[in-house]
Coordinates of C-alpha atoms in Angstrom, one line a residue:
M92 CA 16.2 22.6 10.0
K93 CA 18.4 19.5 9.3
K94 CA 20.2 19.8 12.6
N95 CA 17.1 20.2 14.7
Y96 CA 15.7 17.1 13.1
R97 CA 19.0 15.1 14.1
T98 CA 18.8 16.2 17.6
K99 CA 15.6 14.5 18.0
K100 CA 16.5 10.9 16.6
S101 CA 18.0 9.4 19.9
L102 CA 14.6 10.4 21.5
L103 CA 12.8 8.8 18.7
A104 CA 14.7 6.0 18.4
L105 CA 14.3 5.1 22.1
I106 CA 10.2 5.6 21.9
L107 CA 10.2 3.4 18.9
A108 CA 12.4 0.7 20.8
L109 CA 9.5 0.5 23.4
M110 CA 6.3 0.8 21.3
F111 CA 5.2 -1.1 18.5
V112 CA 5.3 0.4 15.0
F113 CA 4.5 -0.2 11.4
T114 CA 3.6 1.6 8.3
A115 CA 2.0 1.8 4.8
C116 CA 4.5 0.9 0.5
S117 CA 2.8 -6.0 -11.5
G118 CA 4.9 -8.1 -13.9
G119 CA 3.0 -9.8 -16.4
E120 CA -0.1 -7.9 -15.8
K121 CA -2.3 -5.6 -18.2
A122 CA -3.0 -2.0 -16.9
P123 CA -6.4 -1.7 -15.0
E124 CA -9.6 -1.2 -17.1
T125 CA -10.3 2.4 -18.0
S126 CA -13.3 4.5 -18.6
T127 CA -14.3 6.7 -21.7
T128 CA -15.0 9.5 -19.7
A129 CA -12.3 11.6 -20.6
N130 CA -12.3 14.2 -17.3
P131 CA -13.8 13.9 -14.1
P132 CA -16.2 16.6 -12.8
A133 CA -14.5 19.8 -11.5
A134 CA -14.9 20.5 -7.8
N135 CA -17.6 23.5 -8.7
E136 CA -19.4 21.2 -11.2
T137 CA -21.9 18.0 -11.3
S138 CA -22.2 14.7 -13.0
G139 CA -25.1 12.6 -13.3
N140 CA -27.2 12.4 -10.1
E141 CA -24.2 13.9 -8.0
S142 CA -25.1 16.2 -5.5
S143 CA -24.0 19.5 -6.2
A144 CA -22.4 20.2 -2.9
S145 CA -18.6 20.2 -3.5
S146 CA -18.4 19.2 0.0
D147 CA -19.5 15.8 -0.9
I148 CA -16.6 15.1 -3.2
L149 CA -12.8 15.0 -2.3
Y150 CA -10.4 16.0 -5.0
V151 CA -6.8 14.6 -4.9
G152 CA -3.9 15.6 -7.0
M153 CA -1.2 12.4 -7.8
T154 CA 1.5 12.9 -10.1
N155 CA 2.1 9.1 -10.9
A156 CA -0.5 6.9 -12.4
P157 CA -1.1 3.7 -10.7
A158 CA 0.6 0.7 -12.2
S159 CA -2.2 -2.0 -11.1
F160 CA -4.8 -2.7 -8.8
N161 CA -3.6 -6.0 -7.6
I162 CA -3.1 -5.9 -4.1
I163 CA -0.6 -8.8 -3.8
N164 CA 1.6 -8.0 -6.7
T165 CA 1.6 -4.3 -6.9
T166 CA 5.0 -2.5 -6.3
D167 CA 4.7 0.7 -7.2
I168 CA 3.7 3.4 -4.4
A169 CA 0.9 5.0 -6.5
G170 CA -0.7 1.7 -7.0
R171 CA -0.6 0.8 -3.2
W172 CA -1.9 4.4 -2.4
V173 CA -5.0 4.1 -4.4
Q174 CA -5.6 0.7 -3.2
R175 CA -5.8 1.6 0.4
Y176 CA -9.0 3.5 -0.3
M177 CA -10.6 0.3 -1.5
Y178 CA -8.8 -2.5 0.5
D179 CA -8.3 -2.8 4.6
S180 CA -5.3 -4.6 6.2
L181 CA -5.4 -6.0 9.4
L182 CA -4.1 -3.4 11.1
T183 CA -3.7 0.7 10.7
M184 CA -0.7 3.1 11.4
P185 CA -1.7 6.7 11.8
T186 CA 1.6 7.6 13.5
T187 CA 5.2 5.8 13.5
T188 CA 4.6 4.7 17.1
T189 CA 1.0 3.8 17.2
F190 CA -1.2 0.7 15.6
E191 CA -4.7 0.7 15.8
P192 CA -7.6 -1.6 14.4
G193 CA -8.1 -2.2 10.9
L194 CA -9.9 -5.6 9.8
A195 CA -8.5 -6.9 13.2
D196 CA -9.8 -5.6 16.6
S197 CA -6.6 -6.8 18.1
F198 CA -3.2 -8.8 17.1
E199 CA -1.5 -10.3 20.3
T200 CA 1.2 -12.8 21.6
E201 CA 2.6 -13.8 24.6
D202 CA 5.7 -15.3 23.6
N203 CA 6.6 -13.2 20.4
Q204 CA 6.2 -16.2 18.2
T205 CA 2.4 -17.5 18.3
F206 CA 0.1 -14.4 17.6
T207 CA -3.8 -14.4 18.0
I208 CA -5.7 -12.1 15.6
K209 CA -9.4 -11.3 16.6
L210 CA -11.4 -9.7 13.5
N211 CA -13.9 -7.2 13.6
E212 CA -17.4 -8.7 14.0
K213 CA -18.8 -5.9 11.5
A214 CA -16.6 -5.9 8.7
V215 CA -17.9 -6.9 5.4
W216 CA -17.1 -7.2 1.8
S217 CA -18.7 -4.6 -0.4
D218 CA -20.9 -7.5 -1.6
G219 CA -22.4 -7.8 1.6
T220 CA -20.3 -11.4 2.3
P221 CA -18.6 -11.3 5.9
V222 CA -14.9 -10.8 6.0
T223 CA -13.9 -14.0 8.0
A224 CA -10.8 -15.6 9.4
D225 CA -10.8 -18.0 6.1
D226 CA -10.2 -14.5 3.9
V227 CA -7.2 -14.0 5.9
V228 CA -5.8 -17.5 6.0
F229 CA -6.6 -17.8 2.2
T230 CA -4.8 -14.3 1.7
L231 CA -1.6 -15.8 3.5
N232 CA -1.5 -19.2 1.8
Y233 CA -2.4 -17.5 -1.6
I234 CA 0.8 -15.4 -1.3
A235 CA 2.8 -18.4 -0.1
N236 CA 1.6 -20.5 -3.1
P237 CA 4.9 -20.9 -5.4
E238 CA 2.7 -20.6 -8.4
V239 CA 1.3 -17.2 -7.5
E240 CA 3.2 -14.1 -8.5
T241 CA 3.5 -11.7 -5.8
A242 CA 5.3 -8.7 -4.5
R243 CA 4.1 -9.5 -0.8
G244 CA 6.3 -12.6 -0.4
S245 CA 8.9 -10.9 1.9
N246 CA 5.9 -9.8 4.3
I247 CA 5.2 -13.4 5.2
A248 CA 8.5 -14.8 5.1
M249 CA 8.6 -14.9 9.1
L250 CA 6.0 -17.5 9.0
E251 CA 6.7 -21.2 9.9
G252 CA 7.0 -23.3 6.8
T253 CA 8.0 -20.4 4.2
T254 CA 11.1 -19.7 2.6
A255 CA 13.0 -16.5 2.6
A256 CA 11.2 -15.6 -0.4
G257 CA 7.7 -16.1 1.6
K258 CA 6.9 -19.2 -0.4
L259 CA 5.8 -22.4 0.9
E260 CA 8.8 -24.8 1.9
E261 CA 9.0 -27.9 -0.4
G262 CA 6.6 -30.3 0.6
L263 CA 4.0 -28.2 2.1
S264 CA 0.6 -27.3 0.7
E265 CA -0.4 -24.8 3.0
I266 CA 1.3 -22.6 5.9
P267 CA 1.6 -24.9 9.0
R268 CA 0.5 -23.5 12.2
L269 CA -1.9 -20.8 10.5
A270 CA -5.4 -21.6 11.1
A271 CA -8.9 -20.1 11.4
V272 CA -9.9 -21.2 14.9
D273 CA -13.3 -19.6 14.4
D274 CA -15.1 -17.1 11.9
K275 CA -13.4 -14.2 13.3
T276 CA -10.1 -15.7 14.9
V277 CA -6.8 -16.5 13.1
T278 CA -3.6 -17.9 14.9
L279 CA -0.4 -18.3 13.4
K280 CA 3.3 -18.8 14.2
T281 CA 6.7 -17.5 13.1
K282 CA 9.7 -19.3 12.6
K283 CA 11.5 -17.9 15.9
P284 CA 10.6 -15.2 18.2
V285 CA 10.3 -11.9 16.3
D286 CA 9.8 -8.0 17.2
P287 CA 6.2 -7.5 17.4
A288 CA 6.5 -4.3 15.6
Y289 CA 7.9 -6.5 12.5
I290 CA 5.2 -8.6 12.4
K291 CA 2.4 -6.0 12.8
E292 CA 4.1 -3.9 10.3
F293 CA 5.0 -6.5 7.6
L294 CA 1.9 -8.6 7.9
G295 CA -0.3 -6.5 9.8
F296 CA -0.3 -3.4 7.9
E297 CA 1.3 -4.1 4.6
I298 CA -0.9 -7.0 3.5
M299 CA -4.4 -6.0 2.1
I300 CA -6.7 -8.9 2.6
L301 CA -8.2 -10.6 -0.4
P302 CA -11.8 -11.9 -0.6
K303 CA -11.4 -15.5 -0.7
H304 CA -15.0 -16.3 -2.2
I305 CA -14.0 -13.6 -5.2
V306 CA -10.3 -15.1 -5.9
E307 CA -10.5 -18.7 -5.2
P308 CA -12.4 -19.8 -8.2
I309 CA -9.9 -17.8 -10.5
P310 CA -7.2 -19.7 -11.9
V311 CA -3.9 -18.6 -10.2
K312 CA -2.3 -18.0 -13.5
E313 CA -5.2 -15.6 -14.8
Y314 CA -6.0 -13.6 -11.6
G315 CA -3.3 -10.7 -12.5
N316 CA -5.5 -10.0 -15.4
S317 CA -8.7 -10.9 -14.2
D318 CA -11.9 -8.5 -13.3
A319 CA -11.2 -9.0 -10.0
V320 CA -8.0 -7.0 -10.3
N321 CA -9.1 -4.8 -13.0
N322 CA -12.5 -4.1 -12.2
P323 CA -12.4 -4.3 -8.2
T324 CA -15.9 -4.6 -7.4
V325 CA -15.7 -6.6 -3.9
T326 CA -13.3 -4.7 -1.6
S327 CA -13.1 -4.0 2.2
G328 CA -12.2 -0.3 2.5
P329 CA -14.1 2.8 3.1
F330 CA -14.4 3.4 -0.8
K331 CA -15.4 1.6 -3.5
F332 CA -13.9 1.4 -7.0
V333 CA -16.2 3.1 -9.9
Q334 CA -13.8 3.7 -12.5
Y335 CA -10.2 4.3 -14.1
Q336 CA -9.6 6.7 -16.9
N337 CA -6.0 5.5 -17.8
G338 CA -3.5 8.5 -17.2
S339 CA -6.0 10.6 -16.0
Y340 CA -8.3 10.0 -12.9
V341 CA -9.4 7.1 -10.5
E342 CA -13.3 7.6 -9.3
L343 CA -14.2 6.1 -6.2
A344 CA -17.5 5.9 -4.4
S345 CA -18.2 5.6 -0.8
N346 CA -18.9 2.2 1.0
P347 CA -22.0 2.6 2.7
D348 CA -21.7 -0.5 4.8
Y349 CA -18.2 0.1 6.0
Y350 CA -17.6 -1.3 9.4
K351 CA -16.2 1.8 10.7
G352 CA -18.9 4.3 9.4
E353 CA -20.0 5.2 6.1
P354 CA -17.4 7.8 4.7
E355 CA -18.4 11.6 4.9
F356 CA -17.2 11.8 1.2
K357 CA -19.2 10.4 -1.1
K358 CA -17.1 10.6 -3.9
V359 CA -13.2 10.5 -4.4
F360 CA -11.5 11.9 -7.5
I361 CA -7.8 10.9 -7.7
K362 CA -6.6 13.2 -10.5
I363 CA -3.2 12.1 -12.1
M364 CA -1.2 15.3 -13.4
N365 CA 2.3 16.5 -13.5
G366 CA 3.8 18.6 -10.3
T367 CA 3.3 22.0 -11.8
N368 CA -0.3 21.5 -12.3
L369 CA -0.6 20.6 -8.7
V370 CA -0.4 24.5 -8.1
T371 CA -2.8 25.2 -11.0
E372 CA -5.3 22.9 -9.6
F373 CA -5.1 24.1 -6.1
Q374 CA -5.4 27.9 -7.2
S375 CA -8.2 26.8 -9.3
G376 CA -10.3 25.1 -6.8
G377 CA -9.7 21.7 -8.9
I378 CA -8.2 19.8 -5.9
H379 CA -8.3 19.9 -2.1
M380 CA -4.9 18.1 -1.6
A381 CA -1.8 16.7 -3.0
A382 CA -1.1 12.9 -2.6
G383 CA 2.3 13.7 -1.2
G384 CA 4.8 10.9 -0.5
G385 CA 6.7 11.1 -3.5
I386 CA 3.5 10.5 -5.7
G387 CA 2.0 13.7 -5.2
V388 CA 4.9 16.5 -4.7
V389 CA 4.6 20.1 -5.2
P390 CA 7.6 21.4 -7.2
V391 CA 10.0 23.0 -4.6
Q392 CA 10.2 26.2 -6.7
D393 CA 6.2 26.6 -6.2
L394 CA 5.7 25.9 -2.6
G395 CA 6.1 29.8 -2.1
I396 CA 2.9 30.4 -4.2
L397 CA 0.9 27.9 -2.1
R398 CA 2.6 29.0 1.4
D399 CA 1.4 32.5 0.6
D400 CA -2.0 31.4 -0.1
Q401 CA -4.3 32.3 3.1
N402 CA -6.7 29.2 2.1
M403 CA -3.8 26.8 2.2
Q404 CA -1.9 24.8 4.7
V405 CA 1.5 23.4 3.6
D406 CA 3.8 21.3 6.0
A407 CA 7.2 19.6 5.5
N408 CA 8.6 16.9 7.3
P409 CA 11.5 14.3 6.9
G410 CA 9.7 11.4 5.5
F411 CA 10.6 7.8 4.6
N412 CA 10.4 7.8 0.8
S413 CA 13.7 8.2 -0.8
Q414 CA 15.0 8.6 -4.4
F415 CA 17.8 6.3 -5.7
M416 CA 19.8 5.6 -8.7
M417 CA 19.2 1.7 -9.3
I418 CA 22.1 -0.2 -10.5
N419 CA 21.6 -3.0 -12.9
N420 CA 24.3 -5.4 -11.0
T421 CA 24.0 -8.0 -13.5
K422 CA 25.6 -5.6 -16.2
F423 CA 27.5 -3.8 -13.7
S424 CA 29.0 -6.2 -11.2
N425 CA 32.5 -4.4 -10.9
Q426 CA 32.4 -2.6 -7.5
K427 CA 35.0 0.1 -8.3
F428 CA 32.6 1.0 -11.3
R429 CA 29.5 1.4 -9.1
Q430 CA 31.6 3.4 -6.6
A431 CA 32.8 5.9 -9.5
L432 CA 28.8 6.6 -10.1
A433 CA 28.9 7.6 -6.4
Y434 CA 32.0 9.8 -6.3
G435 CA 31.2 11.3 -9.7
I436 CA 27.3 12.7 -8.9
N437 CA 27.3 16.0 -7.1
R438 CA 24.4 15.0 -4.8
D439 CA 24.7 18.2 -2.9
L440 CA 24.0 20.2 -5.6
I441 CA 20.7 18.5 -6.2
V442 CA 19.4 19.0 -2.5
Q443 CA 20.5 22.6 -2.8
S444 CA 19.6 23.7 -6.1
L445 CA 16.5 21.6 -7.0
L446 CA 15.2 20.9 -3.3
K447 CA 16.3 24.6 -2.1
G448 CA 17.8 22.8 0.8
E449 CA 14.6 20.9 1.7
G450 CA 16.0 17.7 1.7
E451 CA 19.1 15.6 2.5
V452 CA 21.8 13.6 0.7
M453 CA 21.6 9.8 1.3
S454 CA 24.5 8.3 3.3
S455 CA 23.2 4.5 2.4
V456 CA 19.7 3.5 2.1
Y457 CA 17.7 4.9 5.2
P458 CA 16.5 8.2 5.1
L459 CA 16.8 10.8 7.9
A460 CA 13.3 10.1 9.4
S461 CA 14.3 6.6 10.1
P462 CA 15.3 5.6 13.3
Y463 CA 17.7 3.3 12.2
M464 CA 19.4 5.8 10.2
N465 CA 23.4 5.2 10.8
E466 CA 23.9 8.7 12.1
N467 CA 27.7 8.0 12.0
L468 CA 27.8 7.3 8.4
K469 CA 28.5 10.2 6.0
P470 CA 27.4 10.4 2.4
I471 CA 30.1 9.5 -0.3
E472 CA 31.6 12.7 -1.0
Y473 CA 31.6 14.2 -4.6
N474 CA 35.1 13.8 -6.0
P475 CA 35.1 13.5 -9.6
E476 CA 38.9 12.6 -9.6
K477 CA 38.5 10.0 -7.6
A478 CA 35.4 9.0 -9.8
K479 CA 37.8 9.1 -12.9
E480 CA 40.4 6.9 -10.8
L481 CA 38.1 4.2 -10.0
L482 CA 36.5 4.1 -13.4
A483 CA 40.1 3.6 -14.7
E484 CA 40.7 0.8 -12.5
S485 CA 37.6 -0.8 -13.0
G486 CA 38.7 -1.6 -16.8
F487 CA 35.1 -0.3 -18.1
D488 CA 34.8 0.4 -21.6
T489 CA 33.9 3.9 -21.6
S490 CA 33.0 3.9 -25.2
Q491 CA 30.0 1.8 -24.2
E492 CA 26.4 3.8 -24.0
I493 CA 24.6 3.9 -20.7
N494 CA 20.6 4.1 -20.7
L495 CA 19.4 6.3 -17.8
I496 CA 15.8 5.6 -17.3
V497 CA 13.7 8.1 -15.8
P498 CA 9.9 8.0 -14.9
I499 CA 8.2 11.1 -15.5
G500 CA 5.9 13.0 -13.2
N501 CA 8.1 13.9 -10.7
K502 CA 9.8 17.3 -11.4
V503 CA 12.6 17.4 -9.1
R504 CA 13.7 13.7 -10.1
E505 CA 13.5 14.8 -14.0
Q506 CA 15.6 17.6 -13.3
S507 CA 18.2 15.7 -11.4
A508 CA 18.7 13.4 -14.2
N509 CA 20.1 16.4 -16.2
L510 CA 22.5 17.0 -13.4
I511 CA 23.3 13.2 -13.0
E512 CA 23.8 13.0 -16.9
Q513 CA 26.2 16.0 -16.9
D514 CA 28.5 14.7 -14.1
L515 CA 28.6 11.1 -15.3
E516 CA 29.7 12.5 -18.9
A517 CA 32.1 14.7 -17.1
I518 CA 34.0 11.8 -15.6
G519 CA 33.9 9.8 -19.1
L520 CA 30.9 8.1 -19.1
K521 CA 28.4 8.3 -22.3
I522 CA 24.9 8.6 -21.1
T523 CA 21.8 8.7 -22.8
Q524 CA 18.2 9.4 -21.0
T525 CA 15.0 7.4 -21.9
T526 CA 11.8 8.8 -20.1
Y527 CA 8.5 6.5 -19.3
D528 CA 5.5 6.9 -17.7
F529 CA 5.8 4.8 -14.1
P530 CA 4.2 1.7 -15.1
T531 CA 6.2 1.4 -18.1
V532 CA 9.4 2.1 -16.1
M533 CA 8.2 -0.8 -13.7
A534 CA 7.7 -3.4 -16.4
T535 CA 11.2 -2.5 -17.8
I536 CA 13.1 -2.7 -14.6
K537 CA 11.1 -6.0 -13.7
T538 CA 12.8 -7.6 -16.8
N539 CA 16.3 -6.4 -16.0
E540 CA 16.1 -4.7 -19.2
F541 CA 18.0 -1.4 -18.1
D542 CA 21.5 0.0 -17.2
L543 CA 20.6 2.7 -14.8
C544 CA 17.2 4.0 -13.2
L545 CA 16.1 6.6 -11.2
I546 CA 13.4 5.4 -8.8
G547 CA 11.8 6.1 -5.6
F548 CA 11.3 3.9 -2.7
G549 CA 8.7 4.1 0.1
Y550 CA 10.3 2.7 3.1
T551 CA 8.7 1.6 6.2
V552 CA 9.4 2.4 10.1
E553 CA 10.5 -1.5 10.2
P554 CA 14.0 -1.5 9.1
D555 CA 13.8 -4.9 7.3
V556 CA 14.6 -4.0 3.5
A557 CA 15.1 -7.7 2.4
T558 CA 12.6 -7.2 -0.2
Y559 CA 14.6 -4.5 -2.2
Y560 CA 18.3 -6.0 -1.3
S561 CA 18.4 -9.7 -0.8
T562 CA 19.0 -12.1 -3.4
S563 CA 15.3 -13.4 -3.3
G564 CA 13.9 -10.1 -2.7
S565 CA 10.5 -9.3 -4.8
M566 CA 11.5 -5.9 -5.2
N567 CA 15.1 -6.6 -5.8
F568 CA 15.2 -5.1 -9.6
G569 CA 18.9 -4.3 -9.4
K570 CA 19.7 -7.9 -9.4
I571 CA 21.7 -7.7 -6.2
S572 CA 22.9 -11.0 -5.0
D573 CA 25.5 -10.8 -2.3
A574 CA 26.1 -13.9 0.5
H575 CA 27.3 -11.6 3.2
L576 CA 24.2 -9.1 2.8
D577 CA 21.8 -11.9 2.9
E578 CA 23.2 -13.0 6.0
L579 CA 22.8 -9.3 7.7
L580 CA 19.7 -9.1 6.4
E581 CA 18.4 -12.4 8.0
K582 CA 20.1 -11.6 11.1
G583 CA 18.2 -8.0 11.4
T584 CA 15.0 -10.1 11.3
S585 CA 16.5 -12.5 14.1
L586 CA 16.7 -10.1 16.9
T587 CA 13.7 -8.8 19.2
S588 CA 15.4 -5.6 20.7
F589 CA 16.0 -2.3 19.1
D590 CA 19.4 -1.8 20.3
E591 CA 20.6 -5.2 19.0
R592 CA 18.7 -4.6 15.5
K593 CA 20.1 -1.2 15.2
T594 CA 23.7 -2.3 15.4
V595 CA 23.0 -4.9 12.5
Y596 CA 21.5 -2.3 10.4
D597 CA 24.1 0.2 10.9
E598 CA 26.5 -2.4 9.5
I599 CA 24.1 -3.2 6.6
Q600 CA 24.1 0.5 5.5
Q601 CA 28.1 0.7 5.7
Y602 CA 28.2 -2.3 3.9
M603 CA 25.7 -1.1 1.1
Q604 CA 27.6 2.3 1.2
D605 CA 31.1 0.4 0.7
N606 CA 29.5 -1.9 -2.3
T607 CA 27.3 0.8 -4.0
F608 CA 24.8 -1.8 -5.0
I609 CA 22.3 0.8 -5.3
L610 CA 23.0 4.8 -4.9
G611 CA 20.7 6.5 -2.4
L612 CA 20.6 10.1 -3.9
Y613 CA 18.3 12.1 -1.9
S614 CA 15.6 12.3 0.6
D615 CA 13.4 15.2 0.3
Y616 CA 11.2 16.4 3.1
Q617 CA 7.6 15.5 2.5
V618 CA 5.4 18.4 1.8
A619 CA 1.6 18.1 2.7
A620 CA -0.3 20.9 1.0
K621 CA -3.9 21.1 1.5
V622 CA -6.7 23.6 1.5
K623 CA -7.6 24.7 5.2
A624 CA -11.0 23.6 4.8
L625 CA -10.1 20.0 4.5
N626 CA -10.3 18.2 7.9
G627 CA -8.0 15.5 7.2
G628 CA -5.0 14.8 4.4
I629 CA -1.4 14.0 4.7
T630 CA 0.0 13.5 8.0
S631 CA 3.6 13.8 9.0
Y632 CA 3.8 10.0 8.8
W633 CA 2.8 9.8 5.1
A634 CA 2.3 5.9 5.0
G635 CA -0.6 6.1 7.7
S636 CA -2.0 9.0 6.4
L637 CA -5.5 7.5 5.1
A638 CA -5.9 6.0 8.4
G639 CA -9.6 7.6 9.5
I640 CA -10.1 8.7 6.0
E641 CA -14.0 7.8 6.6
K642 CA -14.2 10.7 8.9
W643 CA -12.4 13.6 6.5
N644 CA -14.9 16.3 5.4
L645 CA -14.8 19.6 4.2
N646 CA -16.8 21.2 6.7
G647 CA -14.9 24.5 6.4
L648 CA -16.0 24.9 2.8
Q649 CA -18.8 27.0 2.1

């Protein structure tokens, strides 16, 4: 399987070089508000005034609880995925090679530097207020406001008047050359010509638009904990927020005024459970699909059960979500120590024993699905003796206890932690594991209170990873600070052709491997599991799977 995927990479790279591409992926904030309802109604039950027809309700299984509903500051994949049911971005991306309209009907340029955005005339907020150019301008300026805490800064850092962190340059009160020409037209200008795919993905798709009339009256320091975040009743997407039962489920209702048409599903319940329960829920009829994408993964050892079920459809594809061991570079600044970790962990064993071969060992920071992956770069080999030598050369005090943080929910990741602990102890390190739910993990790493942490990143087709690895990156939780890496990341966004950019990102991957600022563990093939009756569901490009969800239905269900 792996060889077949690799032989297609050069063709995919050429296609992506010629076409526009884009993708989908809360410090100091309290958790979203919860309901007192313990459990959602089952697929064959009713609740209140709901129809008894189960085809009106979509049940989704997800293994990670959303950390927040703050669309400008959520960093976890689960939170972002749930938000996309409720909020729309300017563009959608159903595949890695196509852009389609979202709130924007068009997103055009003649010089790769000045862009004109035309909004959908029918788009309204769920309270009936029209979505306007002022909402778009407000959202981008809000993100750029130095007083606003946000994880989306890097998504607008290409705009004129912003810093590398996506904040306003000193002396500015708003982004220059960003304007609402009329109610439905926005113009903006980048610092220099950019690859249109870059801005369409990072700004057009990654940023969900805020309702200005709701957010503007809230003091910026209070927004993260406000009702607008924790009880988001004014949204623009196909579904509206109903309630969140913490750690149990999110309930959504269809938006009858959705500008693309009222969704066929009247309700959506996103049920939070561990991976093993996904199979049980499928068998009992409790869910119609798994979220996939690293946040709703059926354990690989259970895939055969679903594949043998004639009512199930199970597909596997290389994905953009990958698992890493994040290293606190503040605590572990010695390069040889970090490299010792890479040589000391048998990542092939993780892929073969835990993933049953349905995945790949990471050579650096890009997965197999990325057209920017450096195909000439091989993963660091498992060599415990080499690891011991590097550890000795680093001068690290091996009597020091190292804590490995492990998020719960993803069974393969949890099991890999045990193998990693054994391997690192075998080279002379003292490892202890601490497990947390995902919101707690995020709160912990954001404050730099960790040694090592297993974490999954949901990459985009656009290769810019500055948000994770640049000194000023909003998701640089490992506190990587390297001037040469910053230069390379900046250079990667300054070019407008695929071939030129590919050369730079190849160099970035080699440099990241040589320095092991973070250790790529594995990228598992993305498994999409659903009942055959569902018209819709997770696609080969996971990040864009929710495009067109308003048309999903269970017409095959009797």
